[in-house]
Tab-separated table of C-alpha atoms in Angstrom:
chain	number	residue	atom	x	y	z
A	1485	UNK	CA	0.000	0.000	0.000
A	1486	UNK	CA	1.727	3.250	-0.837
A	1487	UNK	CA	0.161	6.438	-0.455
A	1488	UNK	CA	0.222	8.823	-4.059
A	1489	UNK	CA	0.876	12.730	-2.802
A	1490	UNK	CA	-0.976	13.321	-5.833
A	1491	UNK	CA	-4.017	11.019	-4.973
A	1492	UNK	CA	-6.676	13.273	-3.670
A	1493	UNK	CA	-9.077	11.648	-0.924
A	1494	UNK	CA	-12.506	13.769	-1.179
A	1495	UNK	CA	-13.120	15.244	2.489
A	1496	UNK	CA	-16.787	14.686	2.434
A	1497	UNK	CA	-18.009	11.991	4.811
A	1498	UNK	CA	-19.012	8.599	3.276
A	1499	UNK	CA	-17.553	9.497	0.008
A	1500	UNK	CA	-15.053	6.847	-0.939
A	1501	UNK	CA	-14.400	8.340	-4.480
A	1502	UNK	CA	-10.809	9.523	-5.164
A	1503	UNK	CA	-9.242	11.064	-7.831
A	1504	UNK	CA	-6.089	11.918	-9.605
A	1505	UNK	CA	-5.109	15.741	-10.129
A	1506	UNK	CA	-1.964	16.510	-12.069
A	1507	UNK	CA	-1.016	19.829	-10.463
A	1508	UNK	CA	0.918	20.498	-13.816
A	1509	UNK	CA	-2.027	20.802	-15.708
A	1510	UNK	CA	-5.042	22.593	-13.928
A	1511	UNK	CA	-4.752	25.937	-12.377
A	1512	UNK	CA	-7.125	24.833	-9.331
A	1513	UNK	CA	-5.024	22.035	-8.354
A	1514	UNK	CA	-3.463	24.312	-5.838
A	1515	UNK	CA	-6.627	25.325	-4.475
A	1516	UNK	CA	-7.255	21.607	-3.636
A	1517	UNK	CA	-8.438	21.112	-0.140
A	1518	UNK	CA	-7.299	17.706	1.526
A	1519	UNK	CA	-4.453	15.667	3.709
A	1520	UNK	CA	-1.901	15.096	1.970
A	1521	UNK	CA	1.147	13.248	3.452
A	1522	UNK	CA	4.602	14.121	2.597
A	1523	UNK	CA	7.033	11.308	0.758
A	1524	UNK	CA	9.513	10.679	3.785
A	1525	UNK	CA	6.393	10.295	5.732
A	1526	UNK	CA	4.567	7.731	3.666
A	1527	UNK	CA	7.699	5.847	3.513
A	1528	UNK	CA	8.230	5.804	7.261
A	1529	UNK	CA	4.234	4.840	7.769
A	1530	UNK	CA	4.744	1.861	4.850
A	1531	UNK	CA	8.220	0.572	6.556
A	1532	UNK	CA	6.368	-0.077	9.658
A	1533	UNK	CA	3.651	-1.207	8.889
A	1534	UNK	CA	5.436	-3.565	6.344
A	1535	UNK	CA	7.720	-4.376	9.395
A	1536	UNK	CA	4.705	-4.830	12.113
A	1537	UNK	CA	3.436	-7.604	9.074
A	1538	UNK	CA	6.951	-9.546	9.191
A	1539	UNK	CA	7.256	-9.184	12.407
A	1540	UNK	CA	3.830	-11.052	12.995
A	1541	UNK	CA	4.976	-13.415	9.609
A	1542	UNK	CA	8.424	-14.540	12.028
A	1543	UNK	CA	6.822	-14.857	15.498
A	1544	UNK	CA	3.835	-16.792	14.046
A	1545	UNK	CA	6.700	-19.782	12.227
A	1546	UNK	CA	8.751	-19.527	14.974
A	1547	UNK	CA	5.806	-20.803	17.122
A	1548	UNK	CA	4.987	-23.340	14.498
A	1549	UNK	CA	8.550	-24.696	14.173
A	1550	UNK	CA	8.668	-24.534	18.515
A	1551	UNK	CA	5.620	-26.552	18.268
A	1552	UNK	CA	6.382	-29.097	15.706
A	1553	UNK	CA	9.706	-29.518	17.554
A	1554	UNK	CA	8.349	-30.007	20.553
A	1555	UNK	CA	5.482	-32.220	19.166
A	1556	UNK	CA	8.819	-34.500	18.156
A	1557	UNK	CA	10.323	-34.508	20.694
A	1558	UNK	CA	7.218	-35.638	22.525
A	1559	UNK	CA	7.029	-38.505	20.196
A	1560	UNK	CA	10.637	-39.330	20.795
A	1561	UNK	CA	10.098	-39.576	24.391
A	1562	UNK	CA	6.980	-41.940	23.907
A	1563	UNK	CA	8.556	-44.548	21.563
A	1564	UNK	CA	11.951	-44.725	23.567
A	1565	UNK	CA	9.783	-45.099	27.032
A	1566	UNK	CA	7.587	-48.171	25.107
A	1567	UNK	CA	10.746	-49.507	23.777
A	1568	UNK	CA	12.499	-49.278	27.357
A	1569	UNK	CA	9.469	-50.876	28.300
A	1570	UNK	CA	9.273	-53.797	25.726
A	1571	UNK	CA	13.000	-54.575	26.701
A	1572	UNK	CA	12.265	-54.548	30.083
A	1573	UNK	CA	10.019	-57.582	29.677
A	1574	UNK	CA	11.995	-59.099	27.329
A	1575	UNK	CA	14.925	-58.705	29.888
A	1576	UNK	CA	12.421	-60.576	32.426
A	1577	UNK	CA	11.392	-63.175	30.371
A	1578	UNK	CA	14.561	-63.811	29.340
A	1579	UNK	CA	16.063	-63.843	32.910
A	1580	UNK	CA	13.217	-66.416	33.845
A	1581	UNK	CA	13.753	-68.720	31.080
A	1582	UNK	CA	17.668	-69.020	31.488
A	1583	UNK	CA	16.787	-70.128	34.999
A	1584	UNK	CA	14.969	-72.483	33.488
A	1585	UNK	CA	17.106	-73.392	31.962
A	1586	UNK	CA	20.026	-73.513	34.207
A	1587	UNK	CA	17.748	-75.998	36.349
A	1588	UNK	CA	17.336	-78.243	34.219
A	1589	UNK	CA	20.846	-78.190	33.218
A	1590	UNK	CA	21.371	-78.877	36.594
A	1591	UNK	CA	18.305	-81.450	36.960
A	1592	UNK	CA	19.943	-83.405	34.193
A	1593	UNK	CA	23.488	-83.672	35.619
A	1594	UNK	CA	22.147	-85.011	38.955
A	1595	UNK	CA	20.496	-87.610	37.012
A	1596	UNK	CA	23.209	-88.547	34.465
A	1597	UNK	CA	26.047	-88.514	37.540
A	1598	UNK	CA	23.397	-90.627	39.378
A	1599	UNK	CA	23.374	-93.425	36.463
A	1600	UNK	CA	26.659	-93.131	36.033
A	1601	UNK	CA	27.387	-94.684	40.002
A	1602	UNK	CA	24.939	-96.815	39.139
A	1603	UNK	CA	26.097	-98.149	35.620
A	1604	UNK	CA	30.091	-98.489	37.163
A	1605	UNK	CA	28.646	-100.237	40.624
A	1606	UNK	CA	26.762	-102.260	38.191
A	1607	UNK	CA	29.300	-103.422	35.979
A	1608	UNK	CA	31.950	-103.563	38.942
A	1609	UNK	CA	29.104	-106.150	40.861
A	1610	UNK	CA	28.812	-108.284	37.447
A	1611	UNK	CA	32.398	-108.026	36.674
A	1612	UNK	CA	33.257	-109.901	40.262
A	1613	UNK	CA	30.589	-112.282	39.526
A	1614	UNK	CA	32.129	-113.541	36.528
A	1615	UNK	CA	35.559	-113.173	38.110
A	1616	UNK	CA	38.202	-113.652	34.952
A	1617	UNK	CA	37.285	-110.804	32.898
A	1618	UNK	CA	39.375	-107.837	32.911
A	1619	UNK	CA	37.472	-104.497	32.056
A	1620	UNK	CA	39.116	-101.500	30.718
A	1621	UNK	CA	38.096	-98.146	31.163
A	1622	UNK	CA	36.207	-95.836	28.636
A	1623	UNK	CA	39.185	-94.396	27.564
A	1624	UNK	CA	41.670	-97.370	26.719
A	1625	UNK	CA	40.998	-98.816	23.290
A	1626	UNK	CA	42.401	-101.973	22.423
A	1627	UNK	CA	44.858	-101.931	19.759
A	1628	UNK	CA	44.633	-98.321	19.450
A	1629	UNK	CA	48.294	-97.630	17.567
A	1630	UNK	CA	48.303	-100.174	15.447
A	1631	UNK	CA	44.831	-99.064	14.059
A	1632	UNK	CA	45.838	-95.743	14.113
A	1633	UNK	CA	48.951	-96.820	12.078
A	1634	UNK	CA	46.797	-98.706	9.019
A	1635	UNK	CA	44.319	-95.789	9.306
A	1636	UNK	CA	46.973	-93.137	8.278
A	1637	UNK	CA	48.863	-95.639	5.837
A	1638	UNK	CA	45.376	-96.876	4.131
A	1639	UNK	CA	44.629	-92.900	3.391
A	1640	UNK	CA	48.156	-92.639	1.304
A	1641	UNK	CA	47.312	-95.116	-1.323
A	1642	UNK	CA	51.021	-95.198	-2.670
A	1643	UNK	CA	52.264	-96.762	0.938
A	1644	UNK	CA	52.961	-100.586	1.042
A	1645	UNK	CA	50.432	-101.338	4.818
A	1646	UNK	CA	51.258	-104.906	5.136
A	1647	UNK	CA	53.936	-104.729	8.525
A	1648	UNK	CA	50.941	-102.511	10.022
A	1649	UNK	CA	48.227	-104.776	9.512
A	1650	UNK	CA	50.637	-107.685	10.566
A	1651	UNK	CA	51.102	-105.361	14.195
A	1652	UNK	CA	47.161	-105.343	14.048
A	1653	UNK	CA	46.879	-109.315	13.830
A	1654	UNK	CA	49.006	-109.785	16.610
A	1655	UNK	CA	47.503	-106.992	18.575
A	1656	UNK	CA	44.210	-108.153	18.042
A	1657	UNK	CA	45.053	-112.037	18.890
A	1658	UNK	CA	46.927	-111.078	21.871
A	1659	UNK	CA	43.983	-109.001	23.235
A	1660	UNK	CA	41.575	-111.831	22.694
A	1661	UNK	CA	43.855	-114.744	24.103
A	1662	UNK	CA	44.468	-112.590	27.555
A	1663	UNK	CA	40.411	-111.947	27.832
A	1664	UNK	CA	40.048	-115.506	27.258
């Protein structure tokens, strides 16, 4: 909106009609009766208002971008608080299934340490009953190097494996004769 110094505003009351004198041109232009407003004037009036406007333009989207922000925030706050709470029960659930766990684990090695006794007082019990047998334990195999030997011979096929499976005859015989 800029006000025209040569933009006449009729004084009479209700009358909205303006007009537009060139003071050049008619003699009675000075006789003109009105307000007028000087340039420097109009220009200070027009800066601000324009900066009342902007100033109403900045403080409205600074409100909006406070509120958005904060409406983000908010919904930050909400998902990590249902997350914390999700792990939180998984945490629980989790902690009561490893124990659980852990007593059956437990459960399981009563019992297998229980048949174990039981198995070795077994076989010692049937072992005297019988008398001439000689048991070995779990982790003595018979023959054990000289099947070993044929084993790593048999899996280079260019190797003659006769003097190991001879070891492995007499091995094996001597094993059986002493259980005999």
């Amino acid at each position: 909106f800029f006000f025209n110094p040569s933009h006449r505003i009729d004084s009479t009351m209700g009358n909205s009609a303006s007009t537009t004198t060139d003071t050049e041109e008619s003699p009675e232009a000075s006789n003109v009766s009105g307000v007028f407003l000087a340039d420097e004037l109009q220009g200070k009036i027009l800066q601000e208002f324009q900066s009342k406007v902007l100033k109403e333009e900045w403080e409205k989207h600074q409100k909006y971008l406070l509120a958005r922000g904060n409406k983000r925030r908010l919904e930050e706050f909400e998902t990590k608080k249902a997350l914390d709470q999700k792990l939180d029960a998984f945490r629980q659930q989790d902690a009561v299934r490893q124990s659980q766990l852990d007593e059956r684990i437990d459960e399981l090695r009563a019992k297998f340490s229980d048949l174990s006794t039981e198995v070795e007082f077994d076989s010692n019990r049937i072992g005297k009953k019988l008398g001439s047998i000689n048991y070995k334990k779990e982790n003595e195999a018979p023959c054990l190097e000289p099947r070993t030997n044929i084993a790593l011979c048999l899996s280079d096929k260019n190797r003659d494996c006769d003097a190991f499976v001879k070891a492995l005859e007499k091995c094996v015989g001597d094993t059986v004769v002493n259980k005999q």
